[in-house]
Amino acid sequence: MAKELLIRGMVCDRCISVIKQGLEDIGLPINRISLGRVLFNQSLSEQDKTSVSAFLSDSGFEIVTDRQQKIINHVKKSVDDFFNQNSQYDTRVKFSGLLAETLHMNYDTISQIFSETEGLSLQQYIIAKRLEKVKELLVYTDFTLTEIAYVTGFSSINHLSRQFKEQTGLTPSYFKSIRGEKREAIKKLHHTKP
């Protein structure tokens, strides 16, 4: 009798909408839904679980049942939550310590499971998520590179720029300029329509 289900394949807000609507159509009241996770108001019967599994399968998702995948989902959710909910990354906080504490596991074990399952190291995943936050700040704020480096936990602008260029092939300044040009072009397009 599960009250919470972990779901493989949820990667965006659209996935959340599809699953939420489908579960409501089945008649199952949802307490909370987020990427990779649904918490129900009540425990699910085996019949409910079968209905949910069939719906998810038809929609391109599946219930996570193995322990390693549950660890991976928890790690990804923790990383996403950390970068989405913290307006400022505290460089004194070691992410490895946070994960080890929340999962009650040795960080090396967590990292090994993640690498074997995902095909990239946990450190690479964390850097990628951190750089997504950098891109978001470059496009949607007027922060300077110094402020962005500080907010996202990079030790300096040089460190940020080096990581950014390795991952994207562009400098942060150039990325910001081309994104700004595209936004301006879109704004002009909307203002010139009859």
mmCIF file of C-alpha atoms in Angstrom:
data_model
loop_
_atom_site.group_PDB
_atom_site.id
_atom_site.type_symbol
_atom_site.label_atom_id
_atom_site.label_comp_id
_atom_site.label_asym_id
_atom_site.label_seq_id
_atom_site.Cartn_x
_atom_site.Cartn_y
_atom_site.Cartn_z
ATOM 1 C CA MET A 1 0.000 0.000 0.000
ATOM 2 C CA ALA A 2 2.061 2.890 -1.295
ATOM 3 C CA LYS A 3 1.320 6.488 -0.439
ATOM 4 C CA GLU A 4 4.276 7.750 -2.468
ATOM 5 C CA LEU A 5 5.414 6.651 -5.912
ATOM 6 C CA LEU A 6 8.681 7.427 -7.624
ATOM 7 C CA ILE A 7 8.293 7.792 -11.371
ATOM 8 C CA ARG A 8 10.953 7.354 -14.036
ATOM 9 C CA GLY A 9 10.851 9.618 -17.080
ATOM 10 C CA MET A 10 9.509 12.846 -15.573
ATOM 11 C CA VAL A 11 11.813 15.547 -16.897
ATOM 12 C CA CYS A 12 9.808 18.763 -17.137
ATOM 13 C CA ASP A 13 6.758 20.691 -15.981
ATOM 14 C CA ARG A 14 4.762 19.284 -18.902
ATOM 15 C CA CYS A 15 5.366 15.765 -17.539
ATOM 16 C CA ILE A 16 4.026 16.896 -14.174
ATOM 17 C CA SER A 17 0.877 18.297 -15.854
ATOM 18 C CA VAL A 18 0.276 15.128 -17.883
ATOM 19 C CA ILE A 19 0.675 12.849 -14.879
ATOM 20 C CA LYS A 20 -1.390 15.076 -12.583
ATOM 21 C CA GLN A 21 -4.261 15.200 -15.080
ATOM 22 C CA GLY A 22 -4.101 11.452 -15.717
ATOM 23 C CA LEU A 23 -4.128 10.570 -12.030
ATOM 24 C CA GLU A 24 -7.033 12.947 -11.421
ATOM 25 C CA ASP A 25 -8.894 11.284 -14.312
ATOM 26 C CA ILE A 26 -8.341 7.905 -12.631
ATOM 27 C CA GLY A 27 -9.818 9.423 -9.472
ATOM 28 C CA LEU A 28 -6.769 9.398 -7.230
ATOM 29 C CA PRO A 29 -6.395 12.477 -5.016
ATOM 30 C CA ILE A 30 -2.854 13.864 -5.121
ATOM 31 C CA ASN A 31 -1.302 15.590 -2.139
ATOM 32 C CA ARG A 32 1.819 16.783 -3.962
ATOM 33 C CA ILE A 33 3.575 16.130 -7.261
ATOM 34 C CA SER A 34 7.100 17.031 -8.343
ATOM 35 C CA LEU A 35 9.635 15.739 -10.843
ATOM 36 C CA GLY A 36 9.949 11.996 -10.311
ATOM 37 C CA ARG A 37 7.613 11.844 -7.321
ATOM 38 C CA VAL A 38 3.891 11.722 -6.528
ATOM 39 C CA LEU A 39 2.551 11.815 -2.985
ATOM 40 C CA PHE A 40 -1.067 10.704 -2.625
ATOM 41 C CA ASN A 41 -3.551 11.717 0.082
ATOM 42 C CA GLN A 42 -4.074 8.062 0.930
ATOM 43 C CA SER A 43 -2.340 4.738 0.464
ATOM 44 C CA LEU A 44 -2.954 3.064 -2.882
ATOM 45 C CA SER A 45 -4.626 -0.312 -3.129
ATOM 46 C CA GLU A 46 -3.068 -2.908 -5.417
ATOM 47 C CA GLN A 47 -5.852 -2.195 -7.935
ATOM 48 C CA ASP A 48 -5.060 1.545 -7.829
ATOM 49 C CA LYS A 49 -1.373 0.788 -8.252
ATOM 50 C CA THR A 50 -2.146 -1.386 -11.295
ATOM 51 C CA SER A 51 -4.260 1.413 -12.824
ATOM 52 C CA VAL A 52 -1.519 3.972 -12.174
ATOM 53 C CA SER A 53 1.126 1.676 -13.641
ATOM 54 C CA ALA A 54 -0.949 1.112 -16.804
ATOM 55 C CA PHE A 55 -1.582 4.852 -17.226
ATOM 56 C CA LEU A 56 2.090 5.700 -16.699
ATOM 57 C CA SER A 57 3.201 3.031 -19.153
ATOM 58 C CA ASP A 58 0.767 4.314 -21.804
ATOM 59 C CA SER A 59 2.118 7.833 -21.233
ATOM 60 C CA GLY A 60 5.797 6.861 -21.512
ATOM 61 C CA PHE A 61 6.586 6.751 -17.785
ATOM 62 C CA GLU A 62 7.082 3.968 -15.262
ATOM 63 C CA ILE A 63 7.060 3.383 -11.530
ATOM 64 C CA VAL A 64 10.539 3.105 -10.052
ATOM 65 C CA THR A 65 10.895 -0.089 -8.091
ATOM 66 C CA ASP A 66 14.605 -0.769 -7.756
ATOM 67 C CA ARG A 67 16.663 0.660 -4.899
ATOM 68 C CA GLN A 68 19.414 2.167 -7.058
ATOM 69 C CA GLN A 69 16.954 4.123 -9.178
ATOM 70 C CA LYS A 70 15.293 5.433 -6.026
ATOM 71 C CA ILE A 71 18.695 6.689 -4.861
ATOM 72 C CA ILE A 72 19.298 8.344 -8.255
ATOM 73 C CA ASN A 73 15.885 10.039 -8.168
ATOM 74 C CA HIS A 74 16.511 11.285 -4.646
ATOM 75 C CA VAL A 75 19.930 12.655 -5.618
ATOM 76 C CA LYS A 76 18.540 14.446 -8.695
ATOM 77 C CA LYS A 77 15.661 15.904 -6.707
ATOM 78 C CA SER A 78 18.034 17.064 -3.966
ATOM 79 C CA VAL A 79 20.342 18.730 -6.494
ATOM 80 C CA ASP A 80 17.434 20.369 -8.332
ATOM 81 C CA ASP A 81 15.834 21.562 -5.105
ATOM 82 C CA PHE A 82 19.133 22.928 -3.865
ATOM 83 C CA PHE A 83 19.748 25.063 -6.936
ATOM 84 C CA ASN A 84 16.114 26.074 -7.447
ATOM 85 C CA GLN A 85 15.275 26.947 -3.856
ATOM 86 C CA ASN A 86 18.486 28.597 -2.770
ATOM 87 C CA SER A 87 18.888 32.101 -4.055
ATOM 88 C CA GLN A 88 22.486 31.902 -2.975
ATOM 89 C CA TYR A 89 24.806 28.909 -2.898
ATOM 90 C CA ASP A 90 26.688 28.761 0.399
ATOM 91 C CA THR A 91 30.251 27.793 -0.518
ATOM 92 C CA ARG A 92 30.851 26.641 3.056
ATOM 93 C CA VAL A 93 28.259 23.888 2.595
ATOM 94 C CA LYS A 94 29.638 20.731 1.040
ATOM 95 C CA PHE A 95 27.058 19.198 -1.255
ATOM 96 C CA SER A 96 28.607 15.775 -0.686
ATOM 97 C CA GLY A 97 27.880 16.127 3.025
ATOM 98 C CA LEU A 98 24.289 17.186 2.420
ATOM 99 C CA LEU A 99 23.617 14.159 0.196
ATOM 100 C CA ALA A 100 25.317 11.722 2.555
ATOM 101 C CA GLU A 101 23.297 13.102 5.448
ATOM 102 C CA THR A 102 19.905 13.039 3.701
ATOM 103 C CA LEU A 103 20.410 9.569 2.193
ATOM 104 C CA HIS A 104 22.187 8.127 5.256
ATOM 105 C CA MET A 105 24.850 6.703 2.957
ATOM 106 C CA ASN A 106 28.529 7.227 2.298
ATOM 107 C CA TYR A 107 29.035 9.855 -0.427
ATOM 108 C CA ASP A 108 31.468 7.613 -2.343
ATOM 109 C CA THR A 109 28.766 4.927 -2.555
ATOM 110 C CA ILE A 110 26.169 7.463 -3.716
ATOM 111 C CA SER A 111 28.587 8.801 -6.323
ATOM 112 C CA GLN A 112 29.467 5.312 -7.577
ATOM 113 C CA ILE A 113 25.795 4.297 -7.928
ATOM 114 C CA PHE A 114 25.058 7.563 -9.737
ATOM 115 C CA SER A 115 27.984 7.167 -12.159
ATOM 116 C CA GLU A 116 27.182 3.541 -12.969
ATOM 117 C CA THR A 117 23.495 4.266 -13.547
ATOM 118 C CA GLU A 118 23.625 7.651 -15.289
ATOM 119 C CA GLY A 119 26.852 7.361 -17.292
ATOM 120 C CA LEU A 120 28.288 10.588 -15.875
ATOM 121 C CA SER A 121 29.780 11.418 -12.531
ATOM 122 C CA LEU A 122 27.721 13.015 -9.806
ATOM 123 C CA GLN A 123 30.151 15.934 -9.852
ATOM 124 C CA GLN A 124 29.496 16.436 -13.597
ATOM 125 C CA TYR A 125 25.739 16.386 -12.941
ATOM 126 C CA ILE A 126 26.059 18.956 -10.156
ATOM 127 C CA ILE A 127 28.196 21.208 -12.374
ATOM 128 C CA ALA A 128 25.647 20.902 -15.203
ATOM 129 C CA LYS A 129 22.811 21.916 -12.850
ATOM 130 C CA ARG A 130 24.872 24.766 -11.472
ATOM 131 C CA LEU A 131 25.550 25.989 -15.013
ATOM 132 C CA GLU A 132 21.826 25.792 -15.826
ATOM 133 C CA LYS A 133 21.305 28.195 -12.938
ATOM 134 C CA VAL A 134 24.068 30.423 -14.343
ATOM 135 C CA LYS A 135 22.323 30.462 -17.751
ATOM 136 C CA GLU A 136 19.027 31.338 -16.102
ATOM 137 C CA LEU A 137 20.635 34.223 -14.222
ATOM 138 C CA LEU A 138 22.429 35.435 -17.357
ATOM 139 C CA VAL A 139 19.219 35.520 -19.373
ATOM 140 C CA TYR A 140 16.652 36.660 -16.828
ATOM 141 C CA THR A 141 18.536 38.995 -14.473
ATOM 142 C CA ASP A 142 20.797 41.997 -14.682
ATOM 143 C CA PHE A 143 23.363 40.417 -12.352
ATOM 144 C CA THR A 144 27.017 40.971 -13.163
ATOM 145 C CA LEU A 145 29.263 37.957 -13.697
ATOM 146 C CA THR A 146 30.779 38.622 -10.284
ATOM 147 C CA GLU A 147 27.335 38.431 -8.668
ATOM 148 C CA ILE A 148 26.413 35.305 -10.639
ATOM 149 C CA ALA A 149 29.686 33.608 -9.688
ATOM 150 C CA TYR A 150 29.034 34.412 -6.031
ATOM 151 C CA VAL A 151 25.368 33.380 -6.060
ATOM 152 C CA THR A 152 26.097 30.036 -7.747
ATOM 153 C CA GLY A 153 29.102 29.164 -5.620
ATOM 154 C CA PHE A 154 31.946 29.598 -8.072
ATOM 155 C CA SER A 155 35.155 30.798 -6.446
ATOM 156 C CA SER A 156 35.735 33.481 -9.088
ATOM 157 C CA ILE A 157 34.629 34.819 -12.459
ATOM 158 C CA ASN A 158 37.533 32.907 -14.020
ATOM 159 C CA HIS A 159 36.334 29.641 -12.485
ATOM 160 C CA LEU A 160 32.780 30.305 -13.694
ATOM 161 C CA SER A 161 33.941 31.316 -17.184
ATOM 162 C CA ARG A 162 36.213 28.282 -17.536
ATOM 163 C CA GLN A 163 33.464 25.828 -16.495
ATOM 164 C CA PHE A 164 30.883 27.604 -18.657
ATOM 165 C CA LYS A 165 33.107 27.575 -21.741
ATOM 166 C CA GLU A 166 34.003 23.892 -21.227
ATOM 167 C CA GLN A 167 30.311 22.970 -21.110
ATOM 168 C CA THR A 168 28.830 25.310 -23.732
ATOM 169 C CA GLY A 169 31.723 26.382 -25.949
ATOM 170 C CA LEU A 170 30.753 30.012 -25.264
ATOM 171 C CA THR A 171 31.841 32.598 -22.759
ATOM 172 C CA PRO A 172 29.161 33.724 -20.293
ATOM 173 C CA SER A 173 29.314 37.275 -21.682
ATOM 174 C CA TYR A 174 28.784 36.106 -25.252
ATOM 175 C CA PHE A 175 25.957 33.775 -24.162
ATOM 176 C CA LYS A 176 24.232 36.678 -22.409
ATOM 177 C CA SER A 177 24.589 38.929 -25.453
ATOM 178 C CA ILE A 178 23.122 36.435 -27.951
ATOM 179 C CA ARG A 179 20.280 35.557 -25.579
ATOM 180 C CA GLY A 180 19.550 39.261 -25.140
ATOM 181 C CA GLU A 181 19.506 39.793 -28.901
ATOM 182 C CA LYS A 182 17.024 36.931 -29.347
ATOM 183 C CA ARG A 183 14.755 38.334 -26.620
ATOM 184 C CA GLU A 184 14.811 41.762 -28.259
ATOM 185 C CA ALA A 185 14.027 40.262 -31.679
ATOM 186 C CA ILE A 186 11.063 38.381 -30.213
ATOM 187 C CA LYS A 187 9.792 41.531 -28.488
ATOM 188 C CA LYS A 188 10.012 43.452 -31.778
ATOM 189 C CA LEU A 189 8.185 40.665 -33.582
ATOM 190 C CA HIS A 190 5.314 40.794 -31.090
ATOM 191 C CA HIS A 191 5.069 44.590 -31.329
ATOM 192 C CA THR A 192 4.952 44.648 -35.144
ATOM 193 C CA LYS A 193 2.156 42.095 -35.547
ATOM 194 C CA PRO A 194 -1.141 43.604 -36.743
#
